[in-house]
Amino acid sequence: MLQPPPRSILSGPKPNEFSKNIYYQSKLNKSMNKNIHCWPRYENSRLYNKKQIIMRIKLTVVIMIAAFLQVSANGFAQNITLAEKNASVEQLLIKIKKQSGYTFLYSPRLIKQTKPVSLTVTNEPLISVLEKCFEGQPLTFVVNQNTIVVRKREEESPLTGIQFKLIKGRVVDTKGLPLPGVTVKVKDKNTTKISDSNGEFSIDAEDGDVLVLTYVGYKRKEVSVKGGQNLKIVLEGDESDLTDVLVIGYGKQDKHNNPSSISHVDGEKLQNRPSGSIESLLQGLAPGLIVQNNSGQPGGRSNISIRGLSDFSSSANSNVVSTPLFIIDGVPLDQDSFNPSNPRQAISSVLGGLNPFDVESVDVLKDAAATAIYGSRGANGVIIITTKRGKAGKPVVTLNTQFGGSTPPQLRATYGGAAERNFKLYLFNAYQSSKVGGGTSSPPIELTDSLNSFYNNSTNWQELYFRNAALYSVNLGISGATENASYRLGADYYNEKGVVLNSGYKRYSLTYQGIFNPTKKLTFTGRVNVNQQDAGQRRGDTFNAAVVGNNFSSSFAPGPNSGYYDAFLQSYNKGVNIDLTRNLSAQLEGSFDITDYLNVSSRGSARYQFYRTRNFNPSAANLNGKASASYYSQETLDLLSETNIRLHHTFANAHTFDFLVGNTINTNTNDNIFGSGVNGPNDAQQVIQGYSQSDITLQTNNITYGLLSYYSRLSYDFKKKYIFQGVIRRDGSSKFGKDKQWGSFLSASAAWVFTKEDFFANHVGSWFNFGKLRASIGTAGQQYQDNYLALGAYNTGAGSGALGTYNGSPILAPNYSGANGLQIPDLTWQTSKDYGAGLDLEFFNSRLTATFDYYHKAKDGFLFTTPLNSTSGYTQKSVNSGAVLNTGFEAGITGYLTAPAKRLQYSMTLIATTNKNQLTKLPDFGRSISRSGYAIGQPYLQIGKPLNGFYLLKYLGVFPDEASVPINPYTGAKLRPVGPFASQDPYHAGDIHLLDVDGDGRIDGSGNSDRVYMGDPNPKVTGSFSNTISFRLKNNSSFQFSFLLNYSIGNKVYNKVLADRIQSVSWTASNNVNYPGGQRNLLDVSDLDVWTPTHTDAKYPVLNPWRYYLFSSYDFIGNYEGNTSLFLEDGSFVRLSNVTFGYDFSPKFLQKAKIRRLRVFGGLENVFLITKYSGVDPENVDNFGYDIGNGYPVPKKFNLGFNFEF
Amino acid sequence: MNFNLMKKNKLTKIASLFLICGILLFSCQKVLNPDVVQVPTADNAIQTAADVDKAIAAAYSFLRVVVPDKVFFFSDVRANTFESYSQSSNTRPETLIATNTIAPLLNNGGGDWSGFYRVIAQCNLVLEKIPTIQNYDETARRRSLGEACFLRGLSYFYLTRFWGDVPVNLSAVNIDNIARMPQAQVFDQIKKDLDVAIANLAPSYSVGDRAVRATKGAAWAIKAHVLAWGQDYPGAEKLCDSVINNGQYSLVTDTSQLLKIFIGKSQEGIFELNFDATLKEVQKNKVYNRTLGRPWYTDQSDGGGGTEKFLLCPPPALLTQMFPANEKDGRKSTWLTNSVKNFDPSRPYLGKYRTLQVQGDTSSQNINESNIIITRLADIMLLRAEALASTQINRPADAIIWLNKVRARAKAREYTSGGSLQDTILLERRKELLGEGQTFFDYVRTRKLATYSKITQADWYTKGAWLLPINQTIISQSGYVITQNSFWQ
């Protein structure tokens, strides 16, 4: 009789389920194999291998069974006699076979798992002998006619008589959302199932069995089966698991096993906020990562640095910020060092093309132990962004939209209308008599005209440049996975209008990620991202000044000859500044598991960027009254090839080695063209056409660069208790001098998980569940930007200028005067030498986690120019010199204040970073140097002081009377200023009292002799405080409320806006109300404590626009000229950066509509600011801490939106 | 599945993977040396004869940058040939150069020699590159060799006439500190260079290159000056004879065309620096903007032009001495001009370079159309006269012949006798070569400085009062290997 094959044999997972199983297994692995710093898919395949063998055996079994089915059994009831001591089961079976004639089917592998058996039986029935053989063994047997199949014991066959029930269940998260892919296992048995896309599963179990549910990112849960056939199981998020795996560059590592300093930011924290750039959203999310959002421009750049400012050069226009290296899915992104005055640089962030919903996680690599793997580019820290991949199950469609708006910032108070005229007349009447040299001037002509329409209306011109602006975005994601492929498609549209007229930002992006497994050992990953960004903002000082500068703050329209006529709205509106960026990046990665412990992977990627900016200034905006236009376009192609081999194994369950060796080839080409034209023919034409040949400038560039690297990393841990990691990278860069193209970067780090020590476990309660002490040391480098600095560049010329030709013959000569003229074979990278220590702690089952770090980061070898000997013919060359030291502490503390199962969940995170920045070396053993290229302040570098510090004339008060003006004892002359204007006139009563540092009886406002270090624009402490509260209702819908406070302590701000405001009332030619053809604007200064002859104890010096010296027309005493500490303020602040409310609908309710998830949210951005600073916003300042007032204001924003998933 | 086959397959896979990796690694060394197309570099800039020629053009252009101001200030102005137009208000600070005090000398660039070293470095570069050129046409090679040596010799000649002992750098890239070399050895080097130039340069090249590129005649002329400077008058006289009889040069005899000498490339020009408005070879320099006023310039930046107040012009006493009122001299009206209405007619100013009005753009100071003359036939004729009249040769009759050739061309009275012949020749040089950077050198060479300039101390020569000081930054940058001239210490 033909019997159906035993269920246990044929009921192996169906192929479909089977691969799903494997897929999910990979997720599981993250938590399962913490000791192995693994690529999950690697582990996958190992598991897969085992299963595959089993399956193969099972198939063989089936075939063989079929073959034996027809063979009749001869001695079914045969009795067996055996006497064996410590015999292997296999030996026993062989003997039984001989005696009984039964055929045995078993896997040699399985049989090895059995224990030796001692057995003495005499003439016992076969079944009973076999039962004795397999007693206490992991195996059991099934008799099928004359064949005995040996199989694992767990897979109990119904044929053995035990009755199973099919248990059905559904897994959801605390929000009631279904969780697909949860591994459901019957405890102590091998039955494993995976929940489907609705979170549902069905599994065979008997009463009293315990189901174990595991899912990465969630806490393991055990549920016992008691009659109930439809279980509903809620898994709670395990927050500490979310940060389980760190991306460490060319690999991943368990957080608990990582000995270096890396902060992990979950991608979700960047979502649902009204901002065009991820850069700005990173503020306050990781200790040691300092993000200054000093521009409110949509999609704009932020000033971002890791562990303090570590870039500088002799020019204040370059290397002002130390931007880290960005790596997106393994591909480095070259970030130009932003120079705001360079119109050829994009105003939008380099990360602008990436939308937050595509981001899985952001890892911030801080110390050299972590960044050495990026060699000559890692010294400023590395930020690794990992994008999302498809999730298993049925296709999931997510739709996220938001709508929001921003409102203009606080504008400066302005006198308008009659009040303005009255104030001007008051000044005139009060001070015209003080005009030295006799004679009174008649009041300015417009003041005599009380009927002037401007004095009878009150127009606040500022307002005309601002608006309420809307933003909206739509984001669509489709993802899914089948047995051997997963995919994710993302589409994003983001549109934000700026609060300043004619500014805004738009993004269109499309991403695709696919993972394919043609065989189980081979994985291909492909990624494509296409995006376009349109950004617009009026660029240039004139336009900026028109918007928020002091030039447009009167109700009185400036005259055409004032020089500010261009600030008129009409010409402002006609101007064009449009930036367009298109990015296309694609990569293909192949990974092959050669054996269980050896993997080779290789990746090729290409990133293409097209950037162009078009600029048009209408005739009214140019002083010569003619239009001008420019056009710049740039194509960048970055090609990357990476190959690495990874060996990893755990020996004796204790020693885990993970060794990686790899190679990277990176080339970058930048082709650009710039054209500009002046003296344009017509305002209606915004392009360069029909311009006179001599008015056109055209320039093309083709710049290439190559990097060749070899890297290796060895990680070792002993029982996850003692952890060591060493990294070496060799980098060769075409940028460097011939003799120093290659550099080695090394790092070593170690960690001790002291909670794993016995003494600790014995003496400290389980409340202290994890503690790790880390220490690291290492080096990393940074390249300079100019690709051809060391080559010895030549000048050529047939163009204009005396040097262009000689007698018509073009010239060819080394660039004798430039820093790149000489071949410099030893020019090389900047090196940072780091050491640091850290402590990672987890308490109360990881409900309270804390990370502390100390860092000491010395960066040396900054690029400077040094003058050369006059007899060489060369003027200067570049050298590596100059060093800076950053030291500080970092702390990040996260607590889940409520118990995990409670319906009310409350968590908070406190982040703090301190930084001390110190210049330690200058070229040629110099003590100090002035930096060129920054007109507003006078940047200066001095050993022992922070970079970008304030060097100002020190304000001591106001001279209350004539007698208090100091007299130089040697010359008998009164103290007088010698700059910025040469003045013969000494200070008088009411003038500013400044410290005469060198005691020469003169206040030198132009030079350095009287300037004093007065503070640092960078904060001493920065950080954030974030809180999340959620409450789950009975129907499983839930509310969330979160807010993020950012703070900054100890940063100084120079209130240049206030200085200008007073200056425009008090002084300087073109801004003077009394100056012919002058600006004649007037700001409200009535709130200030100003010196007058009757009020001498004042903070601010006299406002006297009618001051003369002898017979010359104007006396340039400059009370409000130059940079004095009168306007230096404490810029510490606390800002409520973000508040979000969210509501998740009940899953039950949603299920009716086949919706997986629906969340509605609303948020506020930049809600309030607490600061002592008297200006508008202490963060909205330039990199030198000057609040010039022409930065893009940081607006308040709100948004509303929903996240929809089905 | 056959396990062996699988294993084999695996091995093949591994092998091919490693092979691919290997290929990638070895083929990528090129990554570190990408083709640089953005700029010529030290490695690839000069590879052909044409490149060498452009490099030489660069050397000329560097000389054009340094010579005009330096030579005008420290030969013409320093010899008290020019002074501020106004002596009361807005006086030109350059006037003080003639007083030979350190501040005005340094403030006007008298302490900075680096411009000459740039020419020298470029010449050194050319001389180093010439042997590396493949398929070099011999004529072109000799010309380039000669020009580089000529320019280097001329630069060192200026250097040593200004600063005496100077460091000698003979390599293209040498950033080491080089000590000063005694003048005698510097002169050996100059003579060596000029001899190479004489040996390799042709008497003339194309018409377009006339006088603005070095020729055999130019090398002779400069060497004649070098020898005369070293008091070797017989040697100098022979070289002057070679120049004069070489058949390339003749005086411009049509007095109405005299200004054409300064437009350049005239039949009289031996060596001059080319400026050309149509080629945009224009460059703001103080020879033009300190000697020409309204209406030549409307650009008033840099204290130049615009108005007579900012001019430097010959002192009235000197003008009377050179051009007595009762004597006819064609140069009075061509060398000098005051044709503008607002000007004081008694204060004419140098007009040799005024041709810019015709061809230049007067809205800026980049308007110079005239060439800067380094030497021309009249100079060599007068140098020959000086040599013949010297005690070493003592052939005054022959000297008078050459003196009168120059005077005759200017329609001036013929010299027969009277006064000191040597002094007459010197005055004639001052007249003829007014504003051409010769006068101070003339006085040092003939040791007549104390007589004619504001440097009146008797021991001016031995004490080195005629030398210029060296900038302190140059001294300190050299690690004090370079020392200050003793007179200025």
XYZ file of C-alpha atoms in Angstrom, chain A residues 521 592 594-595 598 600 602 641 643 645 663 665-667 694 699-708 710 732-735 738 741-742 788 791-796 798-814 816-817 821-823 867-875 877, chain B residues 10 13-14 17-18 21 24-25 28-29 31-43 45-46 51 53-58 60-62 64-65 113-114 117-118 121-122 125 129 167 169 172-178 208-209 212-213 265 271-274 279-283 474 477-478 482:
144
model
C 26.361 33.412 -1.956
C 30.511 37.019 -2.919
C 33.699 32.391 -1.038
C 33.499 30.411 2.150
C 35.741 34.777 3.470
C 34.948 39.497 -1.453
C 33.528 45.047 -5.074
C 36.048 51.614 -7.586
C 37.242 46.145 -3.692
C 38.219 41.094 1.090
C 41.569 49.035 -2.217
C 40.450 54.034 -6.742
C 38.796 57.382 -7.012
C 39.000 59.884 -9.821
C 35.859 93.614 -24.881
C 37.011 81.074 -18.947
C 36.991 77.300 -19.100
C 38.597 74.850 -16.738
C 39.232 71.159 -16.728
C 40.504 69.858 -13.450
C 41.171 66.259 -12.538
C 42.219 64.521 -9.419
C 42.929 60.952 -8.438
C 43.187 59.047 -5.219
C 44.503 55.539 -4.801
C 44.769 50.599 0.349
C 48.151 58.234 -2.592
C 46.763 61.451 -3.954
C 47.577 63.222 -7.166
C 47.191 66.518 -5.355
C 55.777 64.013 -5.928
C 52.021 61.505 -2.625
C 51.673 58.587 -0.279
C 47.501 71.507 -8.936
C 53.027 70.805 -9.791
C 54.738 74.069 -10.600
C 52.104 75.884 -12.607
C 52.994 78.068 -15.544
C 51.325 81.229 -16.677
C 50.469 81.644 -20.271
C 48.058 86.144 -25.136
C 45.211 87.914 -23.462
C 45.077 91.283 -21.911
C 47.536 92.902 -19.585
C 51.122 93.894 -19.845
C 52.254 90.388 -19.076
C 50.168 88.764 -21.759
C 52.525 89.046 -24.684
C 55.826 90.524 -25.633
C 55.909 92.072 -29.070
C 52.930 89.943 -29.974
C 54.522 86.712 -28.857
C 52.578 84.935 -26.100
C 54.486 84.330 -22.941
C 55.137 81.140 -21.038
C 56.695 81.242 -17.617
C 56.331 79.746 -14.173
C 56.625 83.313 -10.181
C 54.403 85.359 -7.940
C 54.587 78.501 -9.274
C 57.278 76.365 -7.796
C 57.235 72.615 -7.977
C 57.961 84.150 1.118
C 60.957 83.041 -0.883
C 64.371 84.473 -1.293
C 64.456 87.497 -3.550
C 67.227 86.009 -5.656
C 65.133 83.019 -6.659
C 62.808 85.039 -8.863
C 59.880 83.414 -7.060
C 57.767 85.279 -4.546
C 55.568 78.907 -2.101
C 35.021 27.930 -6.835
C 35.982 32.116 -9.312
C 38.467 33.020 -6.631
C 38.365 37.654 -8.665
C 41.950 38.072 -7.575
C 41.584 42.933 -8.340
C 42.625 47.105 -11.087
C 45.481 47.706 -8.695
C 45.507 52.545 -11.491
C 48.929 54.002 -10.842
C 45.343 57.763 -11.145
C 48.098 59.481 -9.224
C 49.531 61.157 -12.280
C 46.553 62.385 -14.208
C 47.054 64.331 -17.380
C 47.047 67.949 -16.437
C 45.390 69.988 -19.131
C 44.381 72.892 -16.965
C 47.805 74.509 -16.681
C 51.202 73.893 -18.170
C 53.413 72.525 -15.447
C 57.112 72.499 -14.747
C 57.247 69.022 -16.266
C 55.418 73.352 -20.253
C 58.555 73.714 -22.334
C 57.807 76.990 -26.168
C 60.517 81.298 -27.690
C 57.482 82.003 -25.525
C 59.584 81.559 -22.435
C 61.979 84.147 -23.815
C 59.058 86.445 -24.535
C 58.210 86.060 -20.858
C 61.374 90.229 -22.013
C 58.024 90.943 -20.436
C 59.489 90.582 -16.935
C 59.513 95.329 -19.178
C 57.908 95.188 -15.739
C 65.904 93.932 -6.761
C 63.639 90.921 -7.060
C 66.039 88.195 -10.468
C 62.737 87.150 -11.961
C 65.367 83.006 -13.230
C 63.430 82.930 -16.463
C 65.103 78.321 -17.109
C 65.612 73.838 -21.229
C 74.202 87.456 -5.497
C 71.950 82.866 -9.358
C 66.115 78.223 -12.771
C 65.051 77.011 -9.367
C 67.314 78.013 -6.545
C 65.575 79.104 -3.393
C 68.722 78.885 -1.261
C 70.296 81.872 0.372
C 72.987 83.147 -1.923
C 58.780 93.204 -36.587
C 61.402 92.233 -34.032
C 62.681 95.047 -29.372
C 64.412 91.670 -29.421
C 61.502 99.997 -33.836
C 67.473 97.739 -27.880
C 64.183 98.832 -26.401
C 61.269 97.385 -24.495
C 58.159 97.009 -26.547
C 48.568 94.395 -28.844
C 47.357 95.514 -25.402
C 50.963 95.520 -24.314
C 50.342 98.420 -22.065
C 51.238 98.714 -18.488
C 65.311 90.867 1.401
C 64.549 86.527 4.109
C 68.023 85.504 3.111
C 72.831 89.071 2.170
